[in-house]
mmCIF file of C-alpha atoms and ligand atoms in Angstrom:
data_model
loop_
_atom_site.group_PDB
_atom_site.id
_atom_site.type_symbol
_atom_site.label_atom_id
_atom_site.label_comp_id
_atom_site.label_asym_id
_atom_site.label_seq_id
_atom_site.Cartn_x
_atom_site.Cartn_y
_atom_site.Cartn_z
ATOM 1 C CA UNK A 1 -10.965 -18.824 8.787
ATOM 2 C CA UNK A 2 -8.227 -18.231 5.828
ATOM 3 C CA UNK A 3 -5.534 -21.075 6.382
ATOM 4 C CA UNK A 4 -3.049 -18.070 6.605
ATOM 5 C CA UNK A 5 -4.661 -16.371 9.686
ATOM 6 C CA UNK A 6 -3.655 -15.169 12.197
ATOM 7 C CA UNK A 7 -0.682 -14.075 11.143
ATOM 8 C CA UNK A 8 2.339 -12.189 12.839
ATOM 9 C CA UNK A 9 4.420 -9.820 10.932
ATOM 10 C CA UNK A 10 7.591 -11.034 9.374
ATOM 11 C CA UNK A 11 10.375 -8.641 7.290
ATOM 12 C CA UNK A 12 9.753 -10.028 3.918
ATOM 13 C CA UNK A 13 12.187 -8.966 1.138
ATOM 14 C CA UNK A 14 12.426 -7.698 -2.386
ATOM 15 C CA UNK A 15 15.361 -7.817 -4.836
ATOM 16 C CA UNK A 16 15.899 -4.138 -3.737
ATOM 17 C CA UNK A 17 13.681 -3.390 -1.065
ATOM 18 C CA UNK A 18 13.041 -4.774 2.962
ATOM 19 C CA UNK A 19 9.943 -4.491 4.648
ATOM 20 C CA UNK A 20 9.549 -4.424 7.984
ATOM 21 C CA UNK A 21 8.060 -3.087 11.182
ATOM 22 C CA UNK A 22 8.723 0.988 11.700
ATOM 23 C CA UNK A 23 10.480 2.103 15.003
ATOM 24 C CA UNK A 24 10.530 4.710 16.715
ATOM 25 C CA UNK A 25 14.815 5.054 14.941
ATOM 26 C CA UNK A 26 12.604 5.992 11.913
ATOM 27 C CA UNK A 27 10.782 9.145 12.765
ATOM 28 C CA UNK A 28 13.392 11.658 10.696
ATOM 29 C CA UNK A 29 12.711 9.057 7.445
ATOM 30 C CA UNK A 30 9.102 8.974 7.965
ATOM 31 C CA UNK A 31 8.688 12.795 8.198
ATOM 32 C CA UNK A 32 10.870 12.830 5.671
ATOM 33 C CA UNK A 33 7.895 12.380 3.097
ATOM 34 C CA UNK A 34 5.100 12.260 5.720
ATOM 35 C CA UNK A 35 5.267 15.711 6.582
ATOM 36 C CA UNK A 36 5.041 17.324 2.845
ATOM 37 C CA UNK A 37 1.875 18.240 1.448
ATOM 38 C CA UNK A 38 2.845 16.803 -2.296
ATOM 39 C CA UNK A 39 2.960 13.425 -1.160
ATOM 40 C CA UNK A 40 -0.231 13.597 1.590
ATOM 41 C CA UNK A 41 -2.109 15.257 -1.653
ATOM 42 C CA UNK A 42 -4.397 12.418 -1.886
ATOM 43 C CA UNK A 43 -4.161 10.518 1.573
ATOM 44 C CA UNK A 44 -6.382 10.533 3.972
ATOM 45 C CA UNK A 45 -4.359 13.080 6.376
ATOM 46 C CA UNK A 46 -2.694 15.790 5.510
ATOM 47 C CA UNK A 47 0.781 16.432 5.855
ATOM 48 C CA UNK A 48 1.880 15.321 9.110
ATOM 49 C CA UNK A 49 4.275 17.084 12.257
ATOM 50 C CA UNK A 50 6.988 15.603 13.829
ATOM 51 C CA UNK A 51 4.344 14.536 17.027
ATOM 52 C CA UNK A 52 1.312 12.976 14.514
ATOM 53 C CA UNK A 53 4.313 10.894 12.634
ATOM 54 C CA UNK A 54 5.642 9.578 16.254
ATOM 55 C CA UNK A 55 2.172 8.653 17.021
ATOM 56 C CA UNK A 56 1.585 7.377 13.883
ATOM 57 C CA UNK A 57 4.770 5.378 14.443
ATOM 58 C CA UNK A 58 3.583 3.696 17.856
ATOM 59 C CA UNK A 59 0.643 2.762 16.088
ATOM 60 C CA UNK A 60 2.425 1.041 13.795
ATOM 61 C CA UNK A 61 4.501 -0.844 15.958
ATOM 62 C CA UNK A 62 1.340 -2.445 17.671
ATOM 63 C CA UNK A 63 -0.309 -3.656 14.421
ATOM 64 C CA UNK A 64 1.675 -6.114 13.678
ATOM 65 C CA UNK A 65 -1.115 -9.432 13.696
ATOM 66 C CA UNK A 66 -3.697 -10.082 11.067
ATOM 67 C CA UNK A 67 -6.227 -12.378 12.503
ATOM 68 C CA UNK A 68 -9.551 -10.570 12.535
ATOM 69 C CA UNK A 69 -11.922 -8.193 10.693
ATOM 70 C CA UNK A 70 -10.064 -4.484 10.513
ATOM 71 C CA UNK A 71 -6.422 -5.702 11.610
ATOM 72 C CA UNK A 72 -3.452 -4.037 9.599
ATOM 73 C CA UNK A 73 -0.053 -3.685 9.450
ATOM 74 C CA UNK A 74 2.001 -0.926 7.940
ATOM 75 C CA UNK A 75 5.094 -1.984 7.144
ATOM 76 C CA UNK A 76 8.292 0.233 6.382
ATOM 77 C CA UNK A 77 10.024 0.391 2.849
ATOM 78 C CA UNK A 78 13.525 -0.065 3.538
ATOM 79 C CA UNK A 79 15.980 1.134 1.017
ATOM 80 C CA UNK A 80 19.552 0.749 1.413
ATOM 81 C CA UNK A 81 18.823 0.941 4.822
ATOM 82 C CA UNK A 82 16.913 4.361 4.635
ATOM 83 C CA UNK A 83 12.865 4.458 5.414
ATOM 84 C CA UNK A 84 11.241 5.555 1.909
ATOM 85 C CA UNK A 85 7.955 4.794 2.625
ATOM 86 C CA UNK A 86 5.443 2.577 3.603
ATOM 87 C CA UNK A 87 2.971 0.169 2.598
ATOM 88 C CA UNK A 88 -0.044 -0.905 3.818
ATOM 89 C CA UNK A 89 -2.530 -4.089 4.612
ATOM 90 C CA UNK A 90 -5.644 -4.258 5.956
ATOM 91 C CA UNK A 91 -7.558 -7.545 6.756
ATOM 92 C CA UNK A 92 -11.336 -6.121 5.699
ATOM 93 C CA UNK A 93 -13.312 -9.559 5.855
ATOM 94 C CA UNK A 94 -11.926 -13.250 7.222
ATOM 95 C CA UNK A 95 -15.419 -14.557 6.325
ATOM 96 C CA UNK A 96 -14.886 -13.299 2.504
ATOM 97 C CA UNK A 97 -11.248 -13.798 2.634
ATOM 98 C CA UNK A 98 -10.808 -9.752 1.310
ATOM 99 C CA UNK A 99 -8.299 -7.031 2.490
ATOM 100 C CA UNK A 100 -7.137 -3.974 1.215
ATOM 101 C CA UNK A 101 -3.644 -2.724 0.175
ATOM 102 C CA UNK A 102 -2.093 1.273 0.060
ATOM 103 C CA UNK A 103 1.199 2.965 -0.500
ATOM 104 C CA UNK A 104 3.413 5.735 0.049
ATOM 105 C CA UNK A 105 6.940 6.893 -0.974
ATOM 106 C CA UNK A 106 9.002 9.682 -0.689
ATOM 107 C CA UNK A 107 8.938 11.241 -4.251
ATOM 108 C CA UNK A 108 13.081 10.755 -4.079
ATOM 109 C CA UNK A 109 12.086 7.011 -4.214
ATOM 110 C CA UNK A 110 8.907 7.272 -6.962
ATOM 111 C CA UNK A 111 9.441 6.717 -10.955
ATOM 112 C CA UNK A 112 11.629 3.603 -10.086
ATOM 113 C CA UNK A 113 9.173 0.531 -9.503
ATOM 114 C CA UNK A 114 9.948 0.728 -5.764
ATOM 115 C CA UNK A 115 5.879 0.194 -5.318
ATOM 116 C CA UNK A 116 5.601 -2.058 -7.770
ATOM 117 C CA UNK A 117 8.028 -3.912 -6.328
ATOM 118 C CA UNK A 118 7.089 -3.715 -2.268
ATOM 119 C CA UNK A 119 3.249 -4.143 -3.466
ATOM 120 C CA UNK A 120 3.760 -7.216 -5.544
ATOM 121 C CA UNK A 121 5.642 -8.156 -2.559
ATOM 122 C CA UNK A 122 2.266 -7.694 -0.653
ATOM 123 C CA UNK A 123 0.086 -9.130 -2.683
ATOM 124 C CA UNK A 124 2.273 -12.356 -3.091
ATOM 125 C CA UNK A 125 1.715 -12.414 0.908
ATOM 126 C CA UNK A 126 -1.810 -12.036 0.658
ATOM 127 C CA UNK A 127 -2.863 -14.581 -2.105
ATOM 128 C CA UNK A 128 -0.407 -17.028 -0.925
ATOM 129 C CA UNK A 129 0.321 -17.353 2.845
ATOM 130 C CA UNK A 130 -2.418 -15.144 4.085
ATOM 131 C CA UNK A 131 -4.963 -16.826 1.563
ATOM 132 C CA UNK A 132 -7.056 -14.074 0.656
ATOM 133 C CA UNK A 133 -9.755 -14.286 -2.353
ATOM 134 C CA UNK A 134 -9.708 -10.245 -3.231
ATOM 135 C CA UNK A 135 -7.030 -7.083 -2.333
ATOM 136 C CA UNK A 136 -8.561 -3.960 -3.580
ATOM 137 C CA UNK A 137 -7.327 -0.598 -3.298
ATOM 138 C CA UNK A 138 -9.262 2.659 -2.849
ATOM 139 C CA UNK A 139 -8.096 5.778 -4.189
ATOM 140 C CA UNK A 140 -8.928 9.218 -4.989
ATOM 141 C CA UNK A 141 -9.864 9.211 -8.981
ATOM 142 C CA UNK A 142 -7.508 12.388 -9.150
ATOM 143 C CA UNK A 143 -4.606 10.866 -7.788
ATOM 144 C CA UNK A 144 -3.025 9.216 -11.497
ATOM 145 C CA UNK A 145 0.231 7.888 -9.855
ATOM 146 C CA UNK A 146 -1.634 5.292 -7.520
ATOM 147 C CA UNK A 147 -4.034 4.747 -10.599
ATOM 148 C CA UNK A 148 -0.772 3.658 -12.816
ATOM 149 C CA UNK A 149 0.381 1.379 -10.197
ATOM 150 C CA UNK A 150 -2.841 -0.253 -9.612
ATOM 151 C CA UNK A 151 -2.844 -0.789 -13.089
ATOM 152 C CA UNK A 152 0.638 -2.108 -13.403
ATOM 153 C CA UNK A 153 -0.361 -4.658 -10.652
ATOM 154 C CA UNK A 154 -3.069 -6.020 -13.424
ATOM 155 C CA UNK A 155 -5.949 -4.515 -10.834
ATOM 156 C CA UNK A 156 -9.244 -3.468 -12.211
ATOM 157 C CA UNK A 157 -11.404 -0.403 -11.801
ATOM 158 C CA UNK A 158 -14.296 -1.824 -9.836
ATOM 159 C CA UNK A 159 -16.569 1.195 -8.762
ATOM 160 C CA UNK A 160 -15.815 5.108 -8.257
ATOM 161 C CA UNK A 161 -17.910 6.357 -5.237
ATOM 162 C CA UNK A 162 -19.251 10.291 -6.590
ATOM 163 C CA UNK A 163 -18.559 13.049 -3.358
ATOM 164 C CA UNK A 164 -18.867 10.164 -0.635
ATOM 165 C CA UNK A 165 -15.925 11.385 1.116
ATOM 166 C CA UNK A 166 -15.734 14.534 3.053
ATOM 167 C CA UNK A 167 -12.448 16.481 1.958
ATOM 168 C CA UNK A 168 -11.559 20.175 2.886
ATOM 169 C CA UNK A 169 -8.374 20.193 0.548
ATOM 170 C CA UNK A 170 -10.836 18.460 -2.734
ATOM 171 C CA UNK A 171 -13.023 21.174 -4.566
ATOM 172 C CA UNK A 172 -16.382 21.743 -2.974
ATOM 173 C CA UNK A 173 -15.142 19.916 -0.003
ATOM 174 C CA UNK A 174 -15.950 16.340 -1.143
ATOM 175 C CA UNK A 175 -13.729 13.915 -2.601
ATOM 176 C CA UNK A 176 -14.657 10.953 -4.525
ATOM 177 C CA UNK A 177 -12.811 7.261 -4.193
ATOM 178 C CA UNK A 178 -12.348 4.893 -6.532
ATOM 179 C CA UNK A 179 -12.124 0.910 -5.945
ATOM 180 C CA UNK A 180 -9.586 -0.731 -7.689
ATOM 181 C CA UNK A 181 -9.151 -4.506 -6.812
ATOM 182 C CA UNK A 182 -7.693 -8.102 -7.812
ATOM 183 C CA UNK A 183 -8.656 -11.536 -7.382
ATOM 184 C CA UNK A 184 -6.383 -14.771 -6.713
ATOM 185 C CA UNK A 185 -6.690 -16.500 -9.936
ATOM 186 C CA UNK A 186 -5.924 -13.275 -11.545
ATOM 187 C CA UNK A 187 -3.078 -12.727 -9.867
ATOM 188 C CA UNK A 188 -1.718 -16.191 -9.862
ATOM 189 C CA UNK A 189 -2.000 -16.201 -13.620
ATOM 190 C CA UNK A 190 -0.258 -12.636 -13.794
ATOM 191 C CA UNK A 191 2.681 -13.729 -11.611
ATOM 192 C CA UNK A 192 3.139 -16.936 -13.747
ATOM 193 C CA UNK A 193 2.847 -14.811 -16.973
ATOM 194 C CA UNK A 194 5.979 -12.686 -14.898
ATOM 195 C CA UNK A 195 7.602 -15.920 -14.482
ATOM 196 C CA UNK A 196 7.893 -17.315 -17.814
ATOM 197 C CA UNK A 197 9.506 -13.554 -19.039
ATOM 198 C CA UNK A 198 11.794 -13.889 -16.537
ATOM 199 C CA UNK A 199 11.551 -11.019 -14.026
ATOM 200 C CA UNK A 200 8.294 -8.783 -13.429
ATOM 201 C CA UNK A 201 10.957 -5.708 -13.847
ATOM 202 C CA UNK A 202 11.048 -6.668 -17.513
ATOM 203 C CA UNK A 203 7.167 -5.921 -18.182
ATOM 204 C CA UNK A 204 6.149 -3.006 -19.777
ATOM 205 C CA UNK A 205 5.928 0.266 -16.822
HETATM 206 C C1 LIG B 1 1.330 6.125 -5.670
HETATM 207 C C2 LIG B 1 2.855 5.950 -5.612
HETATM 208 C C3 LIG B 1 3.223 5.001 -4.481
HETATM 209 C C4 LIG B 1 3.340 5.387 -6.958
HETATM 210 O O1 LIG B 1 4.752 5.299 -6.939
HETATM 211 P P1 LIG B 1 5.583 5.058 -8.309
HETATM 212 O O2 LIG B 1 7.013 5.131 -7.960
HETATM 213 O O3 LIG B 1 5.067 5.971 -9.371
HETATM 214 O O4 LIG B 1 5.136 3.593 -8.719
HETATM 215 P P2 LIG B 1 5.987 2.363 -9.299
HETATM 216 O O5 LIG B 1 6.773 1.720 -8.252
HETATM 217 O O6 LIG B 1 5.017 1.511 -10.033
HETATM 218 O O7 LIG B 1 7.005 3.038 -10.309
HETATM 219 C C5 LIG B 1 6.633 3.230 -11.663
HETATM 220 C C6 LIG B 1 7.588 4.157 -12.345
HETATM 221 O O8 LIG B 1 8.924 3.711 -12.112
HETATM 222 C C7 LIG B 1 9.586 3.538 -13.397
HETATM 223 N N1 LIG B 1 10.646 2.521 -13.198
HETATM 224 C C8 LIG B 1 11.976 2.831 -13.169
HETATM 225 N N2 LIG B 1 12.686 1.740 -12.892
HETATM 226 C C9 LIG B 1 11.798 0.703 -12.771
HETATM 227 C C10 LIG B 1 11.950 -0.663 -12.504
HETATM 228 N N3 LIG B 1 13.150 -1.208 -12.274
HETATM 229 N N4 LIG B 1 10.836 -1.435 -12.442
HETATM 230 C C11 LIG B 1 9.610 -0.901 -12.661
HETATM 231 N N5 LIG B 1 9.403 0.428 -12.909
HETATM 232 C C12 LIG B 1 10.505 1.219 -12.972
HETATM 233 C C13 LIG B 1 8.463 3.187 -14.339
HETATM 234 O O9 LIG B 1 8.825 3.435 -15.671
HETATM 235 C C14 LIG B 1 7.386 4.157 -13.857
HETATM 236 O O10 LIG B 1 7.720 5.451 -14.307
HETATM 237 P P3 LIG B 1 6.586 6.493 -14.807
HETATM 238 O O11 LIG B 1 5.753 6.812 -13.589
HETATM 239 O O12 LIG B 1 7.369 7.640 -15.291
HETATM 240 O O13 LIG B 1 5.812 5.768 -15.850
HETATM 241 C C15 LIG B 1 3.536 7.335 -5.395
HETATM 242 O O14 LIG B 1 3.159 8.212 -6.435
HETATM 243 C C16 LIG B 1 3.227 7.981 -4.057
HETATM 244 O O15 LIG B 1 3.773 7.601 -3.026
HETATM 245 N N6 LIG B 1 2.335 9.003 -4.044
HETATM 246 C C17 LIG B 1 2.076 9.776 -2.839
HETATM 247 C C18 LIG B 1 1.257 9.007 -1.834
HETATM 248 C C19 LIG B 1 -0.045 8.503 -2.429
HETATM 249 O O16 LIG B 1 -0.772 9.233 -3.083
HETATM 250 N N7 LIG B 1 -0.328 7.218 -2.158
HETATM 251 C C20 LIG B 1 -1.493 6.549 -2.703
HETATM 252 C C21 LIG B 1 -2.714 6.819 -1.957
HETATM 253 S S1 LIG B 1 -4.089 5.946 -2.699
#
C-alpha cells in the first residue's frame, strides 16, 4: 500500500484554475462542452445529452476515494467560477503504485495552458501525496491536441495498440490507442528543472 492511499478528494488549486468535485449546479457547464461532438471526437463516448451528463455527474460525485485497484475521481476545472472541463484520475494498480490521468475542456478554454496547468496539478498529487511510481495516459494516436499536452508534461510514447479498440465514429470501425506515460524521478526532475526558471508557464508551449 502507497503511503498516500486511501485518499479522499480535496479541491486543490492552480494559479488560475480550482479543482474540485462536480455537482449536480454544474450540469449547464458540463454540457456545455460535453454535449458537442468536436470535443467528444476522440473520447470514449460520444457527445453526450442533457440526461447521460446528469448521470455522468452523479457518478462523479460518488468517486471521490482512491484506495483500491480501478478507483477514480473526476474532478471539475473551475475557471473564474465557471465549469470548463474536467480532469481525470484513475488508481490502475496499488501493488505497482500506477494510475492513469485524462482531460477535457471546452474549446473556449483550450490554447491557454489550462491543461497543462490542472494536469501538472494532478500529477504533483499523484507523485507526491498519493505516491505513485507511473501516470500514463492513453489516447487515440489521431487526437494531436492530447498528444501536445502529453508531451508538454515531459511524458513519453510508450506503446500504440494497432485496431484494439472498437470505434463506430474511427475508419473501419476500429480505433487504435496510444500509451503515453511518466515516471516519478522523471517528473521530480522536470518540476525542479520548472523551479529553477521560475514558473512552468515560462517553458516553451
Ligand atoms: C486535449 C486538450 C485537453 C488539450 O488542451 P490544450 O488547451 O490544447 O492544452 P494546454 O493546456 O497544454 O494548452 C496549450 C496551448 O495553450 C497555449 N498557451 C496560452 N497561454 C498559455 C500559458 N499561460 N501557459 C501554457 N500554455 C499557454 C500554448 O501555447 C498552447 O497553444 P497551441 O496549442 O496553439 O500550441 C484539449 O484539446 C481537449 O479538451 N480536447 C477535447 C477532449 C479530448 O480529446 N481529451 C483527450 C482525450 S485523450
Amino acid at each position: 500500500m502507497s503511503a498516500g492511499l486511501p485518499w479522499d478528494f480535496e479541491p486543490l488549486r492552480t494559479d488560475r484554475l480550482r479543482l474540485r468535485t462536480m455537482t449536480p449546479a454544474d450540469l449547464d457547464d458540463v454540457l456545455d462542452y460535453q454535449g458537442r461532438d468536436d470535443v467528444s471526437e476522440f473520447l470514449l463516448h460520444p457527445a453526450r445529452t442533457r440526461e447521460q451528463v446528469a448521470e455522468a455527474i452523479t457518478l462523479c460525485t460518488a468517486h471521490t476515494r482512491l484506495e483500491q485497484d480501478g478507483d477514480w475521481i473526476e474532478p471539475a476545472v473551475e475557471l473564474d467560477g465557471r465549469v470548463v472541463g474536467h480532469m481525470y484520475l484513475h488508481l490502475h494498480s496499488v501493488e505497482n503504485l500506477g494510475a492513469e490521468i485524462g482531460w477535457t475542456l471546452h474549446p473556449d478554454a483550450q490554447g491557454r495552458g489550462y491543461a497543462r496547468e490542472a494536469a501538472t496539478a494532478l500529477l504533483d498529487l499523484a507523485f507526491g501525496r498519493l505516491g505513485m511510481h507511473r501516470v500514463r495516459a492513453e489516447l487515440d494516436p489521431r487526437n494531436d491536441a492530447s498528444i501536445a499536452l502529453c508531451r508538454r508534461l515531459g511524458m513519453r510514447e510508450e506503446a500504440r495498440f494497432v485496431r484494439d479498440l472498437r470505434e463506430p465514429r474511427a475508419p473501419g470501425g476500429w480505433a487504435d490507442t496510444g500509451v503515453w506515460a511518466i515516471l516519478d524521478d522523471e517528473w521530480a526532475a522536470r518540476r525542479a528543472d520548472e523551479k529553477g526558471l521560475g514558473s512552468a508557464r515560462r517553458l516553451p508551449a
